[in-house]
Amino acid sequence: MAPPPPTPPLPPGLVVVQPLRRRHCAACRRGPQPLLVVEEGRPRCLDCADLGHLVFLPRGDTALTRRSREASVLSAVVVRFDRRHGRYERQGVLVEEEALALAEERCLADAEARRRRRARDARRRAVQDLRFTEAFAGEIRRLFPGCPAGRAQAIAAHASLRGSGRVGRSAAGRALSTEAVTAAVRASVRHRETAYDRLLMEGVPRPEARRRIADGVESVLRSWRLPEAA
């Protein structure tokens, strides 16, 4: 049976190890230790390695880790050996407690700034959406002057809802093309002025249901194209 492959060397720099087995400090004999520093091939606890004043910051928050290390005069990378992959993998860092507190404050300030920016962006998008919906409704009224009062606004709001994937959010819809605007009106008429929804509930296949109500839809559209039908 072949011997197991040798454990790869530790990464360069100041490195602290999370041992896989119960290990004691070779200097003070205390243990088992959750974290060890290997000096000259012998394990030492953090106190004996003069790192006991540092605090552990688990991996996961890149900004917090970077800022903590920048603010910390002394820091170390914490690793653990992964038998499956045959390498040491990073688990976090050890940094000075004051540096971690400072980094947390800076990250919180950034988070608040991001929150305010998101709020500004949301207000800006809301204004843009409102303007677009008004423009879409205006185009409906231009193409269908006989559309009932308030109906054009409702159709525009439905078709142009952000993230809906409806025709108003398509490239043609954003360009207010006649085809896209007419498609939005036709869809609304199909559901509101015909028996289309009832046919679907009765199990009529969608293509057949559309065929049955097509004449009714076109009749409504023709009447809405006439101003006197309002």
PDB file of C-alpha atoms in Angstrom:
ATOM      1  CA  MET A   1       0.000   0.000   0.000  1.00  0.00           C
ATOM      2  CA  ALA A   2       1.438   3.325  -1.047  1.00  0.00           C
ATOM      3  CA  PRO A   3       2.111   5.849   1.695  1.00  0.00           C
ATOM      4  CA  PRO A   4      -0.179   8.911   1.832  1.00  0.00           C
ATOM      5  CA  PRO A   5       1.105  11.945  -0.047  1.00  0.00           C
ATOM      6  CA  PRO A   6       3.045  14.410   2.090  1.00  0.00           C
ATOM      7  CA  THR A   7       1.212  17.421   3.500  1.00  0.00           C
ATOM      8  CA  PRO A   8       1.990  20.466   1.366  1.00  0.00           C
ATOM      9  CA  PRO A   9       3.923  23.311   2.973  1.00  0.00           C
ATOM     10  CA  LEU A  10       2.077  26.160   4.627  1.00  0.00           C
ATOM     11  CA  PRO A  11       1.396  29.292   2.607  1.00  0.00           C
ATOM     12  CA  PRO A  12       3.996  32.054   2.914  1.00  0.00           C
ATOM     13  CA  GLY A  13       3.639  34.826   5.472  1.00  0.00           C
ATOM     14  CA  LEU A  14       2.342  34.736   9.020  1.00  0.00           C
ATOM     15  CA  VAL A  15       0.041  31.716   9.122  1.00  0.00           C
ATOM     16  CA  VAL A  16      -2.059  30.150  11.888  1.00  0.00           C
ATOM     17  CA  VAL A  17      -3.410  26.620  11.544  1.00  0.00           C
ATOM     18  CA  GLN A  18      -6.725  25.117  12.626  1.00  0.00           C
ATOM     19  CA  PRO A  19      -5.542  21.575  13.471  1.00  0.00           C
ATOM     20  CA  LEU A  20      -7.589  18.597  12.317  1.00  0.00           C
ATOM     21  CA  ARG A  21      -6.531  16.558  15.373  1.00  0.00           C
ATOM     22  CA  ARG A  22      -6.253  17.405  19.046  1.00  0.00           C
ATOM     23  CA  ARG A  23      -2.952  19.191  19.467  1.00  0.00           C
ATOM     24  CA  HIS A  24      -1.190  20.710  22.484  1.00  0.00           C
ATOM     25  CA  CYS A  25       1.252  23.569  22.608  1.00  0.00           C
ATOM     26  CA  ALA A  26       4.851  22.298  22.607  1.00  0.00           C
ATOM     27  CA  ALA A  27       5.899  25.181  24.845  1.00  0.00           C
ATOM     28  CA  CYS A  28       3.259  25.520  27.579  1.00  0.00           C
ATOM     29  CA  ARG A  29       1.695  22.061  27.086  1.00  0.00           C
ATOM     30  CA  ARG A  30      -1.794  23.472  27.229  1.00  0.00           C
ATOM     31  CA  GLY A  31      -4.449  22.121  24.946  1.00  0.00           C
ATOM     32  CA  PRO A  32      -6.029  20.931  22.893  1.00  0.00           C
ATOM     33  CA  GLN A  33      -5.616  24.187  21.025  1.00  0.00           C
ATOM     34  CA  PRO A  34      -8.122  25.460  18.398  1.00  0.00           C
ATOM     35  CA  LEU A  35      -5.401  27.489  16.688  1.00  0.00           C
ATOM     36  CA  LEU A  36      -1.678  26.831  16.448  1.00  0.00           C
ATOM     37  CA  VAL A  37       1.418  28.393  14.969  1.00  0.00           C
ATOM     38  CA  VAL A  38       4.052  25.994  13.624  1.00  0.00           C
ATOM     39  CA  GLU A  39       7.549  27.190  14.531  1.00  0.00           C
ATOM     40  CA  GLU A  40      10.523  25.039  13.562  1.00  0.00           C
ATOM     41  CA  GLY A  41       8.177  22.121  13.067  1.00  0.00           C
ATOM     42  CA  ARG A  42       6.634  22.399  16.546  1.00  0.00           C
ATOM     43  CA  PRO A  43       3.115  23.648  17.366  1.00  0.00           C
ATOM     44  CA  ARG A  44       2.719  26.657  19.620  1.00  0.00           C
ATOM     45  CA  CYS A  45      -0.463  28.236  20.961  1.00  0.00           C
ATOM     46  CA  LEU A  46      -1.270  31.824  20.116  1.00  0.00           C
ATOM     47  CA  ASP A  47      -0.129  33.119  23.518  1.00  0.00           C
ATOM     48  CA  CYS A  48       3.238  31.465  23.197  1.00  0.00           C
ATOM     49  CA  ALA A  49       3.541  32.760  19.637  1.00  0.00           C
ATOM     50  CA  ASP A  50       2.722  36.320  20.817  1.00  0.00           C
ATOM     51  CA  LEU A  51      -0.530  36.360  18.863  1.00  0.00           C
ATOM     52  CA  GLY A  52      -2.949  35.842  21.748  1.00  0.00           C
ATOM     53  CA  HIS A  53      -4.194  39.444  21.630  1.00  0.00           C
ATOM     54  CA  LEU A  54      -5.569  39.018  18.111  1.00  0.00           C
ATOM     55  CA  VAL A  55      -9.201  38.167  17.329  1.00  0.00           C
ATOM     56  CA  PHE A  56     -10.482  35.783  14.684  1.00  0.00           C
ATOM     57  CA  LEU A  57     -12.475  37.127  11.730  1.00  0.00           C
ATOM     58  CA  PRO A  58     -14.011  34.313   9.651  1.00  0.00           C
ATOM     59  CA  ARG A  59     -13.862  34.522   5.870  1.00  0.00           C
ATOM     60  CA  GLY A  60     -16.893  35.700   3.942  1.00  0.00           C
ATOM     61  CA  ASP A  61     -16.896  39.492   4.105  1.00  0.00           C
ATOM     62  CA  THR A  62     -14.220  40.645   1.694  1.00  0.00           C
ATOM     63  CA  ALA A  63     -14.491  44.348   2.481  1.00  0.00           C
ATOM     64  CA  LEU A  64     -14.403  43.807   6.244  1.00  0.00           C
ATOM     65  CA  THR A  65     -11.403  41.487   5.952  1.00  0.00           C
ATOM     66  CA  ARG A  66      -9.479  43.885   3.737  1.00  0.00           C
ATOM     67  CA  ARG A  67     -10.119  46.875   5.951  1.00  0.00           C
ATOM     68  CA  SER A  68      -9.319  44.938   9.123  1.00  0.00           C
ATOM     69  CA  ARG A  69      -5.947  43.857   7.760  1.00  0.00           C
ATOM     70  CA  GLU A  70      -5.177  47.364   6.526  1.00  0.00           C
ATOM     71  CA  ALA A  71      -5.885  48.835   9.971  1.00  0.00           C
ATOM     72  CA  SER A  72      -4.103  46.073  11.914  1.00  0.00           C
ATOM     73  CA  VAL A  73      -0.353  46.417  12.535  1.00  0.00           C
ATOM     74  CA  LEU A  74      -0.151  42.658  13.122  1.00  0.00           C
ATOM     75  CA  SER A  75      -2.325  40.101  11.355  1.00  0.00           C
ATOM     76  CA  ALA A  76      -2.210  36.449  10.312  1.00  0.00           C
ATOM     77  CA  VAL A  77      -4.020  34.201   7.877  1.00  0.00           C
ATOM     78  CA  VAL A  78      -5.878  31.233   9.386  1.00  0.00           C
ATOM     79  CA  VAL A  79      -5.863  28.020   7.333  1.00  0.00           C
ATOM     80  CA  ARG A  80      -7.024  24.432   7.672  1.00  0.00           C
ATOM     81  CA  PHE A  81      -5.813  21.420   5.735  1.00  0.00           C
ATOM     82  CA  ASP A  82      -8.408  19.931   3.387  1.00  0.00           C
ATOM     83  CA  ARG A  83      -7.681  16.215   2.979  1.00  0.00           C
ATOM     84  CA  ARG A  84     -10.041  15.881   0.035  1.00  0.00           C
ATOM     85  CA  HIS A  85      -8.252  18.500  -2.041  1.00  0.00           C
ATOM     86  CA  GLY A  86      -4.833  17.967  -0.509  1.00  0.00           C
ATOM     87  CA  ARG A  87      -4.201  21.631   0.278  1.00  0.00           C
ATOM     88  CA  TYR A  88      -4.516  24.268   2.946  1.00  0.00           C
ATOM     89  CA  GLU A  89      -7.629  26.401   2.606  1.00  0.00           C
ATOM     90  CA  ARG A  90      -8.160  29.819   4.080  1.00  0.00           C
ATOM     91  CA  GLN A  91     -10.626  30.087   6.968  1.00  0.00           C
ATOM     92  CA  GLY A  92     -10.228  33.718   7.961  1.00  0.00           C
ATOM     93  CA  VAL A  93      -7.750  36.092   9.530  1.00  0.00           C
ATOM     94  CA  LEU A  94      -6.489  37.139  12.944  1.00  0.00           C
ATOM     95  CA  VAL A  95      -6.431  40.901  13.436  1.00  0.00           C
ATOM     96  CA  GLU A  96      -6.176  43.402  16.251  1.00  0.00           C
ATOM     97  CA  GLU A  97      -9.485  43.998  17.990  1.00  0.00           C
ATOM     98  CA  GLU A  98      -9.271  47.770  17.530  1.00  0.00           C
ATOM     99  CA  ALA A  99      -8.635  47.320  13.817  1.00  0.00           C
ATOM    100  CA  LEU A 100     -11.687  45.068  13.493  1.00  0.00           C
ATOM    101  CA  ALA A 101     -13.878  47.601  15.320  1.00  0.00           C
ATOM    102  CA  LEU A 102     -12.656  50.393  13.036  1.00  0.00           C
ATOM    103  CA  ALA A 103     -13.249  48.278   9.938  1.00  0.00           C
ATOM    104  CA  GLU A 104     -16.777  47.448  11.107  1.00  0.00           C
ATOM    105  CA  GLU A 105     -17.545  51.149  11.549  1.00  0.00           C
ATOM    106  CA  ARG A 106     -16.295  51.916   8.052  1.00  0.00           C
ATOM    107  CA  CYS A 107     -18.297  49.063   6.549  1.00  0.00           C
ATOM    108  CA  LEU A 108     -21.437  50.217   8.364  1.00  0.00           C
ATOM    109  CA  ALA A 109     -20.893  53.719   6.977  1.00  0.00           C
ATOM    110  CA  ASP A 110     -20.547  52.221   3.498  1.00  0.00           C
ATOM    111  CA  ALA A 111     -23.703  50.177   4.022  1.00  0.00           C
ATOM    112  CA  GLU A 112     -25.611  53.324   4.978  1.00  0.00           C
ATOM    113  CA  ALA A 113     -24.236  55.113   1.916  1.00  0.00           C
ATOM    114  CA  ARG A 114     -25.325  52.198  -0.275  1.00  0.00           C
ATOM    115  CA  ARG A 115     -28.776  52.267   1.325  1.00  0.00           C
ATOM    116  CA  ARG A 116     -29.141  55.969   0.551  1.00  0.00           C
ATOM    117  CA  ARG A 117     -27.914  55.408  -2.997  1.00  0.00           C
ATOM    118  CA  ARG A 118     -30.414  52.586  -3.503  1.00  0.00           C
ATOM    119  CA  ALA A 119     -33.177  54.866  -2.215  1.00  0.00           C
ATOM    120  CA  ARG A 120     -32.139  57.617  -4.651  1.00  0.00           C
ATOM    121  CA  ASP A 121     -31.997  55.132  -7.508  1.00  0.00           C
ATOM    122  CA  ALA A 122     -35.433  53.791  -6.592  1.00  0.00           C
ATOM    123  CA  ARG A 123     -36.897  57.311  -6.610  1.00  0.00           C
ATOM    124  CA  ARG A 124     -35.246  58.027  -9.949  1.00  0.00           C
ATOM    125  CA  ARG A 125     -36.614  54.802 -11.462  1.00  0.00           C
ATOM    126  CA  ALA A 126     -40.074  55.584 -10.091  1.00  0.00           C
ATOM    127  CA  VAL A 127     -40.037  58.974 -11.829  1.00  0.00           C
ATOM    128  CA  GLN A 128     -38.816  57.375 -15.054  1.00  0.00           C
ATOM    129  CA  ASP A 129     -41.513  54.690 -14.841  1.00  0.00           C
ATOM    130  CA  LEU A 130     -44.210  57.270 -14.224  1.00  0.00           C
ATOM    131  CA  ARG A 131     -43.106  59.317 -17.237  1.00  0.00           C
ATOM    132  CA  PHE A 132     -42.955  56.235 -19.421  1.00  0.00           C
ATOM    133  CA  THR A 133     -46.396  55.065 -18.317  1.00  0.00           C
ATOM    134  CA  GLU A 134     -47.822  58.509 -19.110  1.00  0.00           C
ATOM    135  CA  ALA A 135     -46.179  58.432 -22.544  1.00  0.00           C
ATOM    136  CA  PHE A 136     -47.525  54.934 -23.186  1.00  0.00           C
ATOM    137  CA  ALA A 137     -51.023  56.012 -22.131  1.00  0.00           C
ATOM    138  CA  GLY A 138     -50.754  59.063 -24.373  1.00  0.00           C
ATOM    139  CA  GLU A 139     -49.898  56.864 -27.344  1.00  0.00           C
ATOM    140  CA  ILE A 140     -52.880  54.620 -26.576  1.00  0.00           C
ATOM    141  CA  ARG A 141     -55.163  57.654 -26.555  1.00  0.00           C
ATOM    142  CA  ARG A 142     -53.672  58.837 -29.844  1.00  0.00           C
ATOM    143  CA  LEU A 143     -54.200  55.491 -31.574  1.00  0.00           C
ATOM    144  CA  PHE A 144     -57.510  54.729 -29.850  1.00  0.00           C
ATOM    145  CA  PRO A 145     -59.251  58.043 -29.098  1.00  0.00           C
ATOM    146  CA  GLY A 146     -62.436  56.175 -28.291  1.00  0.00           C
ATOM    147  CA  CYS A 147     -60.818  54.217 -25.446  1.00  0.00           C
ATOM    148  CA  PRO A 148     -62.953  54.678 -22.271  1.00  0.00           C
ATOM    149  CA  ALA A 149     -61.781  57.261 -19.770  1.00  0.00           C
ATOM    150  CA  GLY A 150     -59.147  55.843 -17.423  1.00  0.00           C
ATOM    151  CA  ARG A 151     -58.773  52.650 -19.403  1.00  0.00           C
ATOM    152  CA  ALA A 152     -55.754  53.883 -21.369  1.00  0.00           C
ATOM    153  CA  GLN A 153     -53.951  54.679 -18.114  1.00  0.00           C
ATOM    154  CA  ALA A 154     -54.762  51.249 -16.673  1.00  0.00           C
ATOM    155  CA  ILE A 155     -53.559  49.451 -19.809  1.00  0.00           C
ATOM    156  CA  ALA A 156     -50.351  51.498 -19.850  1.00  0.00           C
ATOM    157  CA  ALA A 157     -49.647  50.844 -16.171  1.00  0.00           C
ATOM    158  CA  HIS A 158     -50.146  47.107 -16.635  1.00  0.00           C
ATOM    159  CA  ALA A 159     -48.107  46.820 -19.828  1.00  0.00           C
ATOM    160  CA  SER A 160     -45.190  48.973 -18.653  1.00  0.00           C
ATOM    161  CA  LEU A 161     -44.664  47.510 -15.172  1.00  0.00           C
ATOM    162  CA  ARG A 162     -40.912  47.223 -14.567  1.00  0.00           C
ATOM    163  CA  GLY A 163     -39.689  43.630 -14.409  1.00  0.00           C
ATOM    164  CA  SER A 164     -42.979  42.200 -15.704  1.00  0.00           C
ATOM    165  CA  GLY A 165     -41.654  41.143 -19.098  1.00  0.00           C
ATOM    166  CA  ARG A 166     -44.806  42.517 -20.698  1.00  0.00           C
ATOM    167  CA  VAL A 167     -44.940  44.170 -24.086  1.00  0.00           C
ATOM    168  CA  GLY A 168     -44.456  47.642 -22.635  1.00  0.00           C
ATOM    169  CA  ARG A 169     -41.024  46.647 -21.306  1.00  0.00           C
ATOM    170  CA  SER A 170     -39.873  45.235 -24.642  1.00  0.00           C
ATOM    171  CA  ALA A 171     -37.623  47.241 -26.937  1.00  0.00           C
ATOM    172  CA  ALA A 172     -40.591  47.946 -29.184  1.00  0.00           C
ATOM    173  CA  GLY A 173     -42.703  48.942 -26.203  1.00  0.00           C
ATOM    174  CA  ARG A 174     -40.074  51.332 -24.870  1.00  0.00           C
ATOM    175  CA  ALA A 175     -39.907  52.840 -28.343  1.00  0.00           C
ATOM    176  CA  LEU A 176     -43.712  53.270 -28.261  1.00  0.00           C
ATOM    177  CA  SER A 177     -44.089  51.456 -31.557  1.00  0.00           C
ATOM    178  CA  THR A 178     -47.611  51.215 -32.926  1.00  0.00           C
ATOM    179  CA  GLU A 179     -47.410  47.422 -32.952  1.00  0.00           C
ATOM    180  CA  ALA A 180     -46.421  47.211 -29.288  1.00  0.00           C
ATOM    181  CA  VAL A 181     -49.030  49.692 -28.099  1.00  0.00           C
ATOM    182  CA  THR A 182     -51.742  47.958 -30.123  1.00  0.00           C
ATOM    183  CA  ALA A 183     -50.668  44.582 -28.739  1.00  0.00           C
ATOM    184  CA  ALA A 184     -51.077  45.886 -25.183  1.00  0.00           C
ATOM    185  CA  VAL A 185     -54.549  47.222 -25.941  1.00  0.00           C
ATOM    186  CA  ARG A 186     -55.562  44.038 -27.737  1.00  0.00           C
ATOM    187  CA  ALA A 187     -54.445  41.915 -24.759  1.00  0.00           C
ATOM    188  CA  SER A 188     -56.487  44.033 -22.371  1.00  0.00           C
ATOM    189  CA  VAL A 189     -59.582  43.830 -24.566  1.00  0.00           C
ATOM    190  CA  ARG A 190     -59.148  40.078 -24.900  1.00  0.00           C
ATOM    191  CA  HIS A 191     -59.370  39.628 -21.137  1.00  0.00           C
ATOM    192  CA  ARG A 192     -61.864  42.363 -20.266  1.00  0.00           C
ATOM    193  CA  GLU A 193     -64.319  42.557 -23.156  1.00  0.00           C
ATOM    194  CA  THR A 194     -64.582  38.930 -24.288  1.00  0.00           C
ATOM    195  CA  ALA A 195     -65.200  35.454 -22.885  1.00  0.00           C
ATOM    196  CA  TYR A 196     -61.545  34.518 -23.373  1.00  0.00           C
ATOM    197  CA  ASP A 197     -60.756  33.871 -19.678  1.00  0.00           C
ATOM    198  CA  ARG A 198     -63.943  31.814 -19.233  1.00  0.00           C
ATOM    199  CA  LEU A 199     -63.069  29.695 -22.270  1.00  0.00           C
ATOM    200  CA  LEU A 200     -59.628  28.964 -20.836  1.00  0.00           C
ATOM    201  CA  MET A 201     -61.183  27.955 -17.508  1.00  0.00           C
ATOM    202  CA  GLU A 202     -63.499  25.601 -19.376  1.00  0.00           C
ATOM    203  CA  GLY A 203     -60.475  23.845 -20.847  1.00  0.00           C
ATOM    204  CA  VAL A 204     -60.600  25.301 -24.349  1.00  0.00           C
ATOM    205  CA  PRO A 205     -57.046  25.282 -25.804  1.00  0.00           C
ATOM    206  CA  ARG A 206     -55.545  28.752 -25.952  1.00  0.00           C
ATOM    207  CA  PRO A 207     -55.224  28.940 -29.771  1.00  0.00           C
ATOM    208  CA  GLU A 208     -58.852  27.859 -30.171  1.00  0.00           C
ATOM    209  CA  ALA A 209     -60.014  30.309 -27.487  1.00  0.00           C
ATOM    210  CA  ARG A 210     -58.213  33.127 -29.258  1.00  0.00           C
ATOM    211  CA  ARG A 211     -59.784  32.126 -32.573  1.00  0.00           C
ATOM    212  CA  ARG A 212     -63.260  32.208 -31.080  1.00  0.00           C
ATOM    213  CA  ILE A 213     -62.947  35.701 -29.617  1.00  0.00           C
ATOM    214  CA  ALA A 214     -60.822  37.265 -32.403  1.00  0.00           C
ATOM    215  CA  ASP A 215     -63.765  38.957 -34.145  1.00  0.00           C
ATOM    216  CA  GLY A 216     -64.997  40.421 -30.863  1.00  0.00           C
ATOM    217  CA  VAL A 217     -61.569  41.841 -30.065  1.00  0.00           C
ATOM    218  CA  GLU A 218     -61.229  43.475 -33.475  1.00  0.00           C
ATOM    219  CA  SER A 219     -64.739  44.907 -33.193  1.00  0.00           C
ATOM    220  CA  VAL A 220     -63.836  46.644 -29.931  1.00  0.00           C
ATOM    221  CA  LEU A 221     -60.572  47.946 -31.378  1.00  0.00           C
ATOM    222  CA  ARG A 222     -62.403  49.383 -34.403  1.00  0.00           C
ATOM    223  CA  SER A 223     -64.863  51.173 -32.155  1.00  0.00           C
ATOM    224  CA  TRP A 224     -62.059  52.584 -29.995  1.00  0.00           C
ATOM    225  CA  ARG A 225     -60.338  53.990 -33.054  1.00  0.00           C
ATOM    226  CA  LEU A 226     -63.355  56.306 -33.525  1.00  0.00           C
ATOM    227  CA  PRO A 227     -63.417  59.399 -31.302  1.00  0.00           C
ATOM    228  CA  GLU A 228     -67.203  59.443 -31.039  1.00  0.00           C
ATOM    229  CA  ALA A 229     -67.163  55.999 -29.367  1.00  0.00           C
ATOM    230  CA  ALA A 230     -65.714  57.427 -26.130  1.00  0.00           C
TER     231      ALA A 230
END
